[in-house]
Short mmCIF file of C-alpha atoms in Angstrom, two decimals:
data_model
loop_
_atom_site.label_atom_id
_atom_site.label_comp_id
_atom_site.label_asym_id
_atom_site.label_seq_id
_atom_site.Cartn_x
_atom_site.Cartn_y
_atom_site.Cartn_z
CA UNK A 15 0.00 0.00 0.00
CA UNK A 16 2.61 2.53 1.07
CA UNK A 17 4.68 2.01 -2.09
CA UNK A 18 1.68 2.47 -4.39
CA UNK A 19 0.55 5.56 -2.50
CA UNK A 20 4.08 6.98 -2.76
CA UNK A 21 3.97 6.48 -6.54
CA UNK A 22 0.62 8.30 -6.61
CA UNK A 23 2.10 11.17 -4.59
CA UNK A 24 5.02 11.51 -7.01
CA UNK A 25 2.59 11.47 -9.97
CA UNK A 26 0.37 14.13 -8.42
CA UNK A 27 3.37 16.35 -7.72
CA UNK A 28 4.60 15.89 -11.30
CA UNK A 29 1.16 16.63 -12.77
CA UNK A 30 0.88 19.82 -10.74
CA UNK A 31 4.32 21.00 -11.88
CA UNK A 32 3.52 20.18 -15.51
CA UNK A 33 0.26 22.12 -15.30
CA UNK A 34 1.91 25.13 -13.68
CA UNK A 35 4.76 25.11 -16.19
CA UNK A 36 2.64 24.76 -19.32
CA UNK A 37 -0.06 27.20 -18.22
CA UNK A 38 2.67 29.66 -17.24
CA UNK A 39 4.07 29.41 -20.78
CA UNK A 40 0.73 29.56 -22.55
CA UNK A 41 1.95 32.22 -24.99
CA UNK A 42 4.61 29.83 -26.31
CA UNK A 43 2.46 26.69 -26.43
CA UNK A 44 -1.23 27.64 -26.24
CA UNK A 45 -2.57 24.21 -27.24
CA UNK A 46 -0.48 22.42 -24.66
CA UNK A 47 -1.48 24.98 -22.05
CA UNK A 48 -5.15 24.45 -22.87
CA UNK A 49 -4.69 20.70 -22.51
CA UNK A 50 -2.79 21.13 -19.25
CA UNK A 51 -5.60 23.27 -17.85
CA UNK A 52 -7.86 20.19 -18.03
CA UNK A 53 -5.69 18.43 -15.44
CA UNK A 54 -7.84 18.11 -12.30
CA UNK A 55 -6.98 20.06 -9.17
CA UNK A 56 -5.94 17.30 -6.77
CA UNK A 57 -3.85 19.40 -4.43
CA UNK A 58 -5.98 18.36 -1.44
CA UNK A 59 -5.25 14.69 -2.13
CA UNK A 60 -1.58 15.50 -2.73
CA UNK A 61 -1.38 17.32 0.61
CA UNK A 62 -3.08 14.51 2.50
CA UNK A 63 -0.62 12.01 1.02
CA UNK A 64 2.41 14.22 1.67
CA UNK A 65 1.44 14.66 5.33
CA UNK A 66 1.60 10.90 5.92
CA UNK A 67 3.97 9.37 3.42
CA UNK A 68 7.31 10.26 1.83
CA UNK A 69 8.02 9.90 -1.92
CA UNK A 70 10.19 6.91 -0.94
CA UNK A 71 7.17 5.15 0.59
CA UNK A 72 8.01 5.65 4.27
CA UNK A 73 5.45 6.68 6.87
CA UNK A 74 6.35 10.01 8.43
CA UNK A 75 6.90 10.16 12.21
CA UNK A 76 4.55 13.13 12.42
CA UNK A 77 1.80 11.49 10.34
CA UNK A 78 -0.32 11.40 13.51
CA UNK A 79 0.17 12.04 17.24
CA UNK A 80 -0.53 8.36 17.99
CA UNK A 81 2.06 7.20 15.46
CA UNK A 82 4.72 9.46 16.95
CA UNK A 83 3.86 8.31 20.49
CA UNK A 84 3.87 4.61 19.56
CA UNK A 85 7.14 4.79 17.64
CA UNK A 86 8.75 6.52 20.60
CA UNK A 87 7.31 3.88 22.94
CA UNK A 88 8.64 1.04 20.78
CA UNK A 89 12.11 2.62 20.68
CA UNK A 90 12.12 3.07 24.47
CA UNK A 91 11.09 -0.54 25.12
CA UNK A 92 13.61 -1.85 22.61
CA UNK A 93 16.31 0.12 24.39
CA UNK A 94 15.18 -1.18 27.78
CA UNK A 95 15.29 -4.79 26.54
CA UNK A 96 18.71 -4.25 24.97
CA UNK A 97 20.08 -2.93 28.28
CA UNK A 98 18.59 -5.81 30.26
CA UNK A 99 19.97 -8.40 27.85
CA UNK A 100 23.40 -6.74 28.02
CA UNK A 101 23.30 -7.00 31.82
CA UNK A 102 22.53 -10.71 31.60
CA UNK A 103 25.43 -11.25 29.22
CA UNK A 104 27.76 -9.56 31.75
CA UNK A 105 26.27 -11.35 34.77
CA UNK A 106 28.93 -13.69 36.24
CA UNK A 107 26.13 -16.01 37.39
CA UNK A 108 24.87 -16.35 33.79
CA UNK A 109 28.02 -16.22 31.68
CA UNK A 110 29.28 -19.76 32.51
CA UNK A 111 26.01 -21.24 31.19
CA UNK A 112 26.01 -19.46 27.82
CA UNK A 113 26.91 -21.24 24.61
CA UNK A 114 27.93 -17.89 23.05
CA UNK A 115 28.42 -14.37 24.39
CA UNK A 116 25.59 -12.72 22.48
CA UNK A 117 21.83 -12.37 22.59
CA UNK A 118 19.55 -12.99 19.64
CA UNK A 119 15.84 -13.32 18.79
CA UNK A 120 13.48 -16.25 18.43
CA UNK A 121 9.83 -15.70 17.48
CA UNK A 122 10.56 -11.97 17.81
CA UNK A 123 11.52 -12.45 21.46
CA UNK A 124 14.98 -11.64 22.91
CA UNK A 125 16.80 -14.78 23.99
CA UNK A 126 20.11 -15.99 25.37
CA UNK A 127 21.87 -19.04 23.88
CA UNK A 128 22.14 -21.32 26.90
CA UNK A 129 23.88 -24.70 27.02
CA UNK A 130 21.23 -27.39 27.13
CA UNK A 131 22.78 -28.96 30.22
CA UNK A 132 22.47 -25.61 32.03
CA UNK A 133 18.90 -24.75 31.06
CA UNK A 134 17.77 -24.93 34.69
CA UNK A 135 20.37 -22.35 35.70
CA UNK A 136 18.83 -19.51 33.67
CA UNK A 137 15.27 -18.65 34.66
CA UNK A 138 12.99 -17.77 31.79
CA UNK A 139 10.98 -19.06 28.82
CA UNK A 140 12.48 -21.48 26.31
CA UNK A 141 11.56 -20.33 22.79
CA UNK A 142 13.69 -22.62 20.65
CA UNK A 143 16.34 -25.34 20.56
CA UNK A 144 19.29 -25.41 18.15
CA UNK A 145 19.27 -28.00 15.36
CA UNK A 146 22.19 -29.75 17.08
CA UNK A 147 20.23 -29.90 20.33
CA UNK A 148 23.12 -28.42 22.30
CA UNK A 149 21.64 -24.95 22.80
CA UNK A 150 18.33 -23.72 24.17
CA UNK A 151 17.25 -20.14 23.52
CA UNK A 152 15.83 -18.68 26.72
CA UNK A 153 14.09 -15.35 27.23
CA UNK A 154 15.20 -14.23 30.71
CA UNK A 155 12.42 -13.95 33.26
CA UNK A 156 13.30 -10.30 33.92
CA UNK A 157 12.79 -9.43 30.25
CA UNK A 158 9.48 -11.22 29.65
CA UNK A 159 7.15 -8.47 30.89
CA UNK A 160 9.05 -5.76 28.99
CA UNK A 161 8.91 -7.98 25.90
CA UNK A 162 5.15 -8.30 26.33
CA UNK A 163 4.78 -4.53 26.52
CA UNK A 164 6.91 -4.20 23.39
CA UNK A 165 4.73 -6.66 21.47
CA UNK A 166 1.61 -4.73 22.47
CA UNK A 167 3.16 -1.43 21.41
CA UNK A 168 4.27 -2.94 18.10
CA UNK A 169 0.76 -4.28 17.48
CA UNK A 170 -0.76 -0.87 18.19
CA UNK A 171 1.82 0.73 15.89
CA UNK A 172 0.96 -1.62 13.02
CA UNK A 173 -2.74 -0.87 13.51
CA UNK A 174 -2.12 2.87 13.45
CA UNK A 175 -0.09 2.58 10.23
CA UNK A 176 -2.85 0.46 8.70
CA UNK A 177 -5.44 3.06 9.72
CA UNK A 178 -3.48 5.88 8.12
CA UNK A 179 -2.94 3.93 4.91
CA UNK A 180 -6.59 2.89 4.79
CA UNK A 181 -7.70 6.52 5.05
CA UNK A 182 -5.34 7.51 2.24
CA UNK A 183 -6.61 4.68 0.04
CA UNK A 184 -10.19 5.76 0.68
CA UNK A 185 -9.27 9.32 -0.27
CA UNK A 186 -7.64 8.13 -3.49
CA UNK A 187 -10.63 5.95 -4.37
CA UNK A 188 -12.94 8.94 -3.89
CA UNK A 189 -10.91 10.72 -6.60
CA UNK A 190 -10.80 7.74 -8.95
CA UNK A 191 -12.50 9.46 -11.87
CA UNK A 192 -10.28 12.54 -11.59
CA UNK A 193 -7.19 10.32 -11.38
CA UNK A 194 -8.22 8.42 -14.49
CA UNK A 195 -8.71 11.72 -16.32
CA UNK A 196 -5.35 12.99 -15.09
CA UNK A 197 -3.63 9.87 -16.39
CA UNK A 198 -5.19 10.24 -19.82
CA UNK A 199 -4.24 13.93 -20.00
CA UNK A 200 -0.66 13.25 -18.94
CA UNK A 201 -0.35 10.61 -21.66
CA UNK A 202 -1.68 13.08 -24.21
CA UNK A 203 0.75 15.76 -23.04
CA UNK A 204 3.64 13.31 -23.10
CA UNK A 205 2.79 12.32 -26.67
CA UNK A 206 2.51 15.95 -27.75
CA UNK A 207 5.83 16.84 -26.15
CA UNK A 208 7.48 13.82 -27.73
CA UNK A 209 6.22 14.85 -31.16
CA UNK A 210 7.51 18.34 -30.51
CA UNK A 211 10.96 17.02 -29.69
CA UNK A 212 11.02 14.86 -32.79
CA UNK A 213 10.15 17.80 -34.99
CA UNK A 214 12.83 19.95 -33.28
CA UNK A 215 10.31 22.56 -32.17
CA UNK A 216 11.15 24.49 -29.02
CA UNK A 217 8.07 24.80 -26.83
CA UNK A 218 9.82 26.61 -24.01
CA UNK A 219 8.79 23.92 -21.54
CA UNK A 220 11.08 21.16 -20.40
CA UNK A 221 9.40 17.76 -20.06
CA UNK A 222 8.90 16.87 -16.40
#
């Protein structure tokens, strides 16, 4: 969705610039200017898209207050989990039982790689076992509740993004006829400009 809406935003911006350029040079290319004037005014749709999404298809942090709050919350919880996992890796009571000196993720949960024979020495939830059977991946008990809060925040964040994209899609659908007309006009303008280039006629307007 986001990628398609970004493409629409870029097209709307290009159409507006083409219209402004050709109409502004009407004395040099009156027929093209007249055709460009038939391009629909979709600045409201363009603005609504630009407030939420970047031309690269990313959702802006300031797309909504809830989105900003949830992204900040997710970052804070991720940082808290990272600090807690780092403490476990440094803990002299935990280190001897680790297969490796790093933390990783299983099922989107932070885990420590614990030797299978020491699984009872590290309190927490087992999320996976290595293919060799020598390592169990345990989410430390201290991290579980923070991980739960992170999952909830991530779920809320996904829902907020989906809501924003759904509203944009609904706005685009409401302008479907205008968008179809814009596409046809842009094709006609592109063909006219191409013919002008082939015949070496200077129209005073650079193709967008």
